mmCIF file of C-alpha atoms in Angstrom:
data_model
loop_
_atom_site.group_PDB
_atom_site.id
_atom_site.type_symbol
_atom_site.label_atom_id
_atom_site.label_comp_id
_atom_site.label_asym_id
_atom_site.label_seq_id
_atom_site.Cartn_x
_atom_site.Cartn_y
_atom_site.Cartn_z
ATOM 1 C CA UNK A 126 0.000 0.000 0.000
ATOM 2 C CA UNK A 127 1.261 2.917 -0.649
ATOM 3 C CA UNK A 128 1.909 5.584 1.995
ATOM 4 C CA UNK A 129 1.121 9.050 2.469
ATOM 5 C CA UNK A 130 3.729 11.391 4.140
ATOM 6 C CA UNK A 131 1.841 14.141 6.359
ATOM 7 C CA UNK A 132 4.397 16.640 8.010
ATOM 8 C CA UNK A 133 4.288 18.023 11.889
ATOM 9 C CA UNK A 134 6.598 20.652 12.308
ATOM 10 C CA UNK A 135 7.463 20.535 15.819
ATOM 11 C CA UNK A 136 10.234 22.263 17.567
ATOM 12 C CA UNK A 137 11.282 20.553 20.947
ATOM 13 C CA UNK A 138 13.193 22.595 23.661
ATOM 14 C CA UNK A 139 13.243 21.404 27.095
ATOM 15 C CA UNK A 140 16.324 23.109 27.947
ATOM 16 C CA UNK A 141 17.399 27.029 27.464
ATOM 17 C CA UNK A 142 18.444 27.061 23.697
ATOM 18 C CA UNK A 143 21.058 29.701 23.719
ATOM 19 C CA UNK A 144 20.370 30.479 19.770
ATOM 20 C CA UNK A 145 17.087 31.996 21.154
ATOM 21 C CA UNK A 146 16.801 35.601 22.455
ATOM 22 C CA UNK A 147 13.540 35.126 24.134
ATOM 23 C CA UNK A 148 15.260 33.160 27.629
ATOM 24 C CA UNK A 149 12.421 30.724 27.209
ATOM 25 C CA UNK A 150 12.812 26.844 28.213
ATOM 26 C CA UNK A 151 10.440 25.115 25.546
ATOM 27 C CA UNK A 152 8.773 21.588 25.733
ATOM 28 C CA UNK A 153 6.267 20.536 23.265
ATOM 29 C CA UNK A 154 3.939 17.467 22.341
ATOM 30 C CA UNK A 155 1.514 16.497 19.507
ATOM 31 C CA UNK A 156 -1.534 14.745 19.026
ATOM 32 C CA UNK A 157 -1.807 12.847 16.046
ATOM 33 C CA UNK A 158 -5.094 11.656 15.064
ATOM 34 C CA UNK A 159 -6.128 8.950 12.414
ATOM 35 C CA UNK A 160 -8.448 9.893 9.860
ATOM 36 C CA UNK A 161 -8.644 6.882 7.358
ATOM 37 C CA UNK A 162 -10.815 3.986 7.447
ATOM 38 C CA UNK A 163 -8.961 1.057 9.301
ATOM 39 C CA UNK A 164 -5.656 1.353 11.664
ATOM 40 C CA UNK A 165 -2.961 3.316 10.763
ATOM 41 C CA UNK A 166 0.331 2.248 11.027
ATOM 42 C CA UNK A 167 2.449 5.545 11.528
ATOM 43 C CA UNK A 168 6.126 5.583 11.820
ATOM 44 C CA UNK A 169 7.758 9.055 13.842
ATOM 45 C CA UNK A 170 10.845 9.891 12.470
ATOM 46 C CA UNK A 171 12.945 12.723 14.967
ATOM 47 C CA UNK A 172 15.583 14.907 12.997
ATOM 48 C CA UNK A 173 18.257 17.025 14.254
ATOM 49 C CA UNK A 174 19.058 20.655 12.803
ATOM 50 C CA UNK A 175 21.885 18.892 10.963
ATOM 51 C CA UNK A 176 19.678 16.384 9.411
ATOM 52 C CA UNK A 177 20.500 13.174 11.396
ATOM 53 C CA UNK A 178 17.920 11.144 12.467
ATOM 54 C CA UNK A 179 17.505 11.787 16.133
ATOM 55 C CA UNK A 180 14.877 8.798 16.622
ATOM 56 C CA UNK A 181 12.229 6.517 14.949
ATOM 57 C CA UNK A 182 8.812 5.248 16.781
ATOM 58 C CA UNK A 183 6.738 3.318 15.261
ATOM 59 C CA UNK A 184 2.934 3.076 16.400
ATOM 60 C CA UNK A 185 -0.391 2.037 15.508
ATOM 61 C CA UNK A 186 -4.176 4.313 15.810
ATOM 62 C CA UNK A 187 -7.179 2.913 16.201
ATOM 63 C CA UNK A 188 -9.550 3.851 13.539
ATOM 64 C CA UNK A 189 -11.187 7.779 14.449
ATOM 65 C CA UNK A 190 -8.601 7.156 17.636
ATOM 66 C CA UNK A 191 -5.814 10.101 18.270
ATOM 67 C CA UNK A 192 -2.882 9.459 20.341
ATOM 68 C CA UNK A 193 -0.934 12.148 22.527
ATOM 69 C CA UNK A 194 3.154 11.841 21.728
ATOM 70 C CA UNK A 195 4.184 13.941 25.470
ATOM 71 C CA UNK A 196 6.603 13.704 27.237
ATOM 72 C CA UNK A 197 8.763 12.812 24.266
ATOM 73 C CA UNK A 198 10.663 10.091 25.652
ATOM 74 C CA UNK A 199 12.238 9.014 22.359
ATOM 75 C CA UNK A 200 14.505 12.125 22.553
ATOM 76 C CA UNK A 201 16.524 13.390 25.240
ATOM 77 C CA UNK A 202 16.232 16.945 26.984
ATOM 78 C CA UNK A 203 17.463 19.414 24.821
ATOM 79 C CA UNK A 204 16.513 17.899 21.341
ATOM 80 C CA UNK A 205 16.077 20.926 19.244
ATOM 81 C CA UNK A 206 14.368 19.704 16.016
ATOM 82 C CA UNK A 207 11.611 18.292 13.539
ATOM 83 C CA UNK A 208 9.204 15.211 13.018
ATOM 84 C CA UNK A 209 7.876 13.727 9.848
ATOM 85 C CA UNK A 210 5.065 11.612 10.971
ATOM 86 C CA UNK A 211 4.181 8.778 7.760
ATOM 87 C CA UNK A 212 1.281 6.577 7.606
ATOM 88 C CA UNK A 213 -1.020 4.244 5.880
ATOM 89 C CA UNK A 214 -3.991 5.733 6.369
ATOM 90 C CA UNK A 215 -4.628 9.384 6.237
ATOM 91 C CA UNK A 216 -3.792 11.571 9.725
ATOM 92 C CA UNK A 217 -3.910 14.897 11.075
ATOM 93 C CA UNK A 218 -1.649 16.182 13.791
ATOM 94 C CA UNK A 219 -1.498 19.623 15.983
ATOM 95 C CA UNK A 220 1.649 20.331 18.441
ATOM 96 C CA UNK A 221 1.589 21.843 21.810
ATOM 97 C CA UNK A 222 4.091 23.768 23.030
ATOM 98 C CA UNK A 223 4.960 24.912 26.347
ATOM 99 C CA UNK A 224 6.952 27.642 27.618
ATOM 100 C CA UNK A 225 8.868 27.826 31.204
ATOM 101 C CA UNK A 226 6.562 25.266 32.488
ATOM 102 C CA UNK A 227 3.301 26.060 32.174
ATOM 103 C CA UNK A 228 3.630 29.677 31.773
ATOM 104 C CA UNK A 229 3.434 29.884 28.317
ATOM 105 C CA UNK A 230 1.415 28.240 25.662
ATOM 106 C CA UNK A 231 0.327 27.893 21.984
ATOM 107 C CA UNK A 232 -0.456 25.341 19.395
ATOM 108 C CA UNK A 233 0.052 25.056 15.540
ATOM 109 C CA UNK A 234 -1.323 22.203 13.294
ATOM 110 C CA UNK A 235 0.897 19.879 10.987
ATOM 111 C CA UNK A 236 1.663 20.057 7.396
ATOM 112 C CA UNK A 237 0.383 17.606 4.930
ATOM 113 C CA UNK A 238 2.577 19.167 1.748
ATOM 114 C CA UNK A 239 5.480 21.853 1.520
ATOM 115 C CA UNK A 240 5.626 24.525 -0.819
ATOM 116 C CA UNK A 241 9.022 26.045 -2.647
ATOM 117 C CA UNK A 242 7.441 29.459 -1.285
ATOM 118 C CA UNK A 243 6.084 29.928 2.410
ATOM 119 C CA UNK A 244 4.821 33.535 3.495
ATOM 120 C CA UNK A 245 5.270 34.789 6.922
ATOM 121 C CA UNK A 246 2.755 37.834 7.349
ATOM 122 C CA UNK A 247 3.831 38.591 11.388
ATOM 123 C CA UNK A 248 7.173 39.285 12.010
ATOM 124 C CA UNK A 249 8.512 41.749 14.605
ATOM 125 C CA UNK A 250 11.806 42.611 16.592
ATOM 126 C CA UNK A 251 11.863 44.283 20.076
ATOM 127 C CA UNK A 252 7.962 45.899 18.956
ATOM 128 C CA UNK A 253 6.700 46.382 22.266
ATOM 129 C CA UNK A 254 8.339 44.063 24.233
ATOM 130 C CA UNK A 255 7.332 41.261 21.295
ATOM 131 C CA UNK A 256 9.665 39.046 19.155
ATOM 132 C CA UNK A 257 9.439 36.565 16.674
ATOM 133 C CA UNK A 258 10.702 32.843 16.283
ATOM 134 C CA UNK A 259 10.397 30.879 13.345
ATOM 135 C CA UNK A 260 10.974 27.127 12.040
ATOM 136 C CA UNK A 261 11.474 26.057 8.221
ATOM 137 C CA UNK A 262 11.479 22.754 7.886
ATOM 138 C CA UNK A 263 12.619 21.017 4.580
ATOM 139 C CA UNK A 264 9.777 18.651 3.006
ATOM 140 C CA UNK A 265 12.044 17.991 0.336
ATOM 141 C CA UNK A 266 14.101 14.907 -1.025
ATOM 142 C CA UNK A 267 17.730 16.962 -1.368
ATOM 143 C CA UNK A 268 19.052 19.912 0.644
ATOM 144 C CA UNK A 269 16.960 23.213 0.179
ATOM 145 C CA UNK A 270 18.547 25.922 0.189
ATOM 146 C CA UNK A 271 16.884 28.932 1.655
ATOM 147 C CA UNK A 272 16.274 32.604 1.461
ATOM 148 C CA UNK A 273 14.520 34.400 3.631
ATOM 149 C CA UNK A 274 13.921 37.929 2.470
ATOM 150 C CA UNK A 275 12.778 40.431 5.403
ATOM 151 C CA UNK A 276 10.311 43.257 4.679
ATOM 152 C CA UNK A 277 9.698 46.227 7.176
ATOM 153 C CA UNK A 278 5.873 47.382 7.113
ATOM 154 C CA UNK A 279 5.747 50.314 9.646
ATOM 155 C CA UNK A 280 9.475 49.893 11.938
ATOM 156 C CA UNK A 281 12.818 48.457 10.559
ATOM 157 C CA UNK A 282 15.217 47.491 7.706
ATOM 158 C CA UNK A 283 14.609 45.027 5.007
ATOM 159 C CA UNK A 284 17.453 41.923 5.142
ATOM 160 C CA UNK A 285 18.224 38.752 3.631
ATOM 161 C CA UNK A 286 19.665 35.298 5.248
ATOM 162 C CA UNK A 287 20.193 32.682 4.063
ATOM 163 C CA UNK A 288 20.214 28.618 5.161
ATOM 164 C CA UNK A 289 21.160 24.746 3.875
ATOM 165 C CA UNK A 290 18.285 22.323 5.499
ATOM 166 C CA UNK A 291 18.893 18.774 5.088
ATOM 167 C CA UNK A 292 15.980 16.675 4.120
ATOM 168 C CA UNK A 293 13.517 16.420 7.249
ATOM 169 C CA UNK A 294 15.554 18.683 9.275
ATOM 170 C CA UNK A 295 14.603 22.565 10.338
ATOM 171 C CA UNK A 296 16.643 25.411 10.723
ATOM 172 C CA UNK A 297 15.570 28.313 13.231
ATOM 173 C CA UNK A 298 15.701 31.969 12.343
ATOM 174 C CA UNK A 299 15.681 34.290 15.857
ATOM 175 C CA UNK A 300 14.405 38.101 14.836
ATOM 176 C CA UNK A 301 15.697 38.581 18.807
ATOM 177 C CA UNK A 302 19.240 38.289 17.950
ATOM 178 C CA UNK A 303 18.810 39.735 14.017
ATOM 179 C CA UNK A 304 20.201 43.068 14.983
ATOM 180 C CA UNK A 305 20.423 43.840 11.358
ATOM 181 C CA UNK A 306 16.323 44.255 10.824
ATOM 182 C CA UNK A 307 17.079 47.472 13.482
ATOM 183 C CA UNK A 308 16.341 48.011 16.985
ATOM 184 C CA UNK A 309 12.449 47.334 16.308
ATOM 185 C CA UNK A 310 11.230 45.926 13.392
ATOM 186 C CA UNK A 311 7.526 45.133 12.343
ATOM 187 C CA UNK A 312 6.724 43.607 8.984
ATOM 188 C CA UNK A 313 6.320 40.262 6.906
ATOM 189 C CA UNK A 314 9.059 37.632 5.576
ATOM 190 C CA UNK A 315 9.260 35.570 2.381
ATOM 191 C CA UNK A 316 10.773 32.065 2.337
ATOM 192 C CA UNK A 317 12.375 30.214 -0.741
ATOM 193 C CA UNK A 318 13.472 27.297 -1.539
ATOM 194 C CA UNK A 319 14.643 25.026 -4.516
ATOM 195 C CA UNK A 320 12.839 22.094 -2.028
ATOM 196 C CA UNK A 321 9.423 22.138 -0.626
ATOM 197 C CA UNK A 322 9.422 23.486 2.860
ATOM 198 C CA UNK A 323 7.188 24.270 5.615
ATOM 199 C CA UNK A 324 7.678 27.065 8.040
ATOM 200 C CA UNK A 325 6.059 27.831 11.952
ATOM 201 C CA UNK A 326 6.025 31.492 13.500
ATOM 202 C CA UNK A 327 6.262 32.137 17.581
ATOM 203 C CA UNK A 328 5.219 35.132 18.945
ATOM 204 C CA UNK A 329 6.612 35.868 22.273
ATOM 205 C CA UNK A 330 5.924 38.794 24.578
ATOM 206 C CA UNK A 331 6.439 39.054 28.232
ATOM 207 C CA UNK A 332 3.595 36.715 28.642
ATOM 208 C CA UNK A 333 2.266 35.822 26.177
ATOM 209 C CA UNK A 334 2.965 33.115 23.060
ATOM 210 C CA UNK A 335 1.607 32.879 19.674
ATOM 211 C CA UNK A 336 2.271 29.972 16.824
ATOM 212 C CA UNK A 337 0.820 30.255 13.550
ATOM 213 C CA UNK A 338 1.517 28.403 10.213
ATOM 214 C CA UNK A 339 3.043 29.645 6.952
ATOM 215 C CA UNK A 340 1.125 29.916 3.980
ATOM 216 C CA UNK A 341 2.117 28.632 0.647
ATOM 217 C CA UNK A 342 -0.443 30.580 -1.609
ATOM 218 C CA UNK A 343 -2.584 33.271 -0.740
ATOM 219 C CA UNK A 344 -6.162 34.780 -2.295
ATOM 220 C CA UNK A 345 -7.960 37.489 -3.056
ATOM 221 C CA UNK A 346 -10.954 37.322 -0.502
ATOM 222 C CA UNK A 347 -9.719 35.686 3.212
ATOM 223 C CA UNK A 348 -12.533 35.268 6.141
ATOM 224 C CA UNK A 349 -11.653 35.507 9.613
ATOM 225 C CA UNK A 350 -13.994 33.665 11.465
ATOM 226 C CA UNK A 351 -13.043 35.336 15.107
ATOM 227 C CA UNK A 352 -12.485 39.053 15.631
ATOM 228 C CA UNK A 353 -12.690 40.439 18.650
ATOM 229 C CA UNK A 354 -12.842 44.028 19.757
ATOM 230 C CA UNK A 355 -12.277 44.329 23.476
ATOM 231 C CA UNK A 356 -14.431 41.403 24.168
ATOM 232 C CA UNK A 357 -13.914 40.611 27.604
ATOM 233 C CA UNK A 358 -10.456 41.426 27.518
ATOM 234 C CA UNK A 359 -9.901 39.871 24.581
ATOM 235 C CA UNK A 360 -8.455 42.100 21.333
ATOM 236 C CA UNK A 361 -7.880 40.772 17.548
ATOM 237 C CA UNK A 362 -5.243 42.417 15.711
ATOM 238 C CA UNK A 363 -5.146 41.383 11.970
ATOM 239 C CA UNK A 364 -1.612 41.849 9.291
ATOM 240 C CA UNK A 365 -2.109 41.373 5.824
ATOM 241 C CA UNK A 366 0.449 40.535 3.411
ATOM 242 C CA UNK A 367 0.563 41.097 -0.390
ATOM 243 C CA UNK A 368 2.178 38.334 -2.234
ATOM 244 C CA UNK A 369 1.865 39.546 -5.577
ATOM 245 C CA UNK A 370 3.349 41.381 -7.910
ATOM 246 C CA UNK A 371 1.866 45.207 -7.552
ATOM 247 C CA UNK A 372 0.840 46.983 -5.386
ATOM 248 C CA UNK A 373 -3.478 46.273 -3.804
ATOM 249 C CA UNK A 374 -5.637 47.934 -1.942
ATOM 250 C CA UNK A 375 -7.622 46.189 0.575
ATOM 251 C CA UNK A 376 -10.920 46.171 2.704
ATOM 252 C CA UNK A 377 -11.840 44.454 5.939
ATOM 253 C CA UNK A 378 -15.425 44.449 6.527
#
């Protein structure tokens, strides 16, 4: 039978990563749930930032059954990395992670494809006591090599970096420590790659942590199904990026 490869991007820090600016210890877990029509057979495959394979568990799901992957005990403290989940039936997966305990908190779903482009429309530097974090992960066959072009919306300089991902692998790019994008930056990044890749944004403020996923294409009408305006202490801020080629003008109703 022929398997499908679904992608969870999960980073893995149970120690104090000193490539981070943040100060944050970071533990996370996923769910992975199967979808298909009889057990799945899943194999988890742990990879290193340098590409080696860190671990491999293999498992089975019940049919409509979701297992929870935390503490990861495959890997020891300090892993720093990425999963590919595979399967013979069809799954979905979402990662937890955890910040300084419990003090922090945010989830983000799996991938099921890559794309050669992945658009990041939230990134900041030092903008109000806020940074950003992000993971690309290579969904690719061969190395990808990466660009990641920086664009300032209201605070900061535009920049380029650059990175070689092995197949599997991620590579972490720290706005904290990116003293190049200027002592506060707000604004969007572009990813690309000769590979497919997949990429995951934190958000970190003094208490607070965000995740969100990159996207690979974009539209011309998007729908946010939850806005709140002061609602119970509760406030929705909304960035918009335009990934074409001029320039657009656009209306939130």
């Amino acid at each position: 039978m022929k398997k499908s490869l679904f992608l969870a991007l999960v980073l893995v820090l149970v120690l104090v990563a000193p490539v981070l600016g943040d100060g944050i210890t970071y533990n996370t877990g996923f769910m992975v749930q199967n979808l298909g029509s009889t057990d799945a057979s899943i194999t988890i495959t742990y990879y290193n930032q340098d590409g080696t394979v860190a671990a491999t568990v293999n498992d089975t799901i019940p049919v409509d059954g979701s297992k929870n992957y935390y503490p990861l005990t495959a890997v020891p403290d300090g892993f720093n990395g990425s999963v590919v989940i595979s399967s013979n039936q069809p799954v979905a997966a979402v990662a937890n992670e955890l910040g300084n305990g419990t003090a922090y908190g945010a989830s983000y779903a799996g991938f099921d494809a890559g794309a050669t482009t992945m658009y990041l429309p939230t990134i900041m530097r030092n903008n109000g006591g806020f940074n950003t974090w992000f993971n690309v992960q290579n969904a690719g066959t061969a190395d990808a090599h990466v660009t990641v072009t920086y664009t300032p919306s209201t605070y900061g300089n535009a920049w380029t970096q650059t990175a070689t991902i092995k197949p599997g692998a991620a590579h972490t790019f720290d706005q904290a420590t990116a003293t190049a994008l200027g002592s506060r930056f707000v604004g969007s990044a572009k990813v690309t790659s000769d590979q497919p890749i997949v990429a995951t944004v934190n958000e970190v403020g003094p208490t607070t942590l965000l995740s969100y996923d990159g996207f690979g294409s974009g539209s011309t009408v998007v729908s946010f199904p939850l806005v709140n305006a002061n609602n119970a202490g509760y406030v929705t801020g909304i960035m918009i990026m335009n990934i074409g080629t001029v320039d657009t003008t656009v209306r939130v109703s």
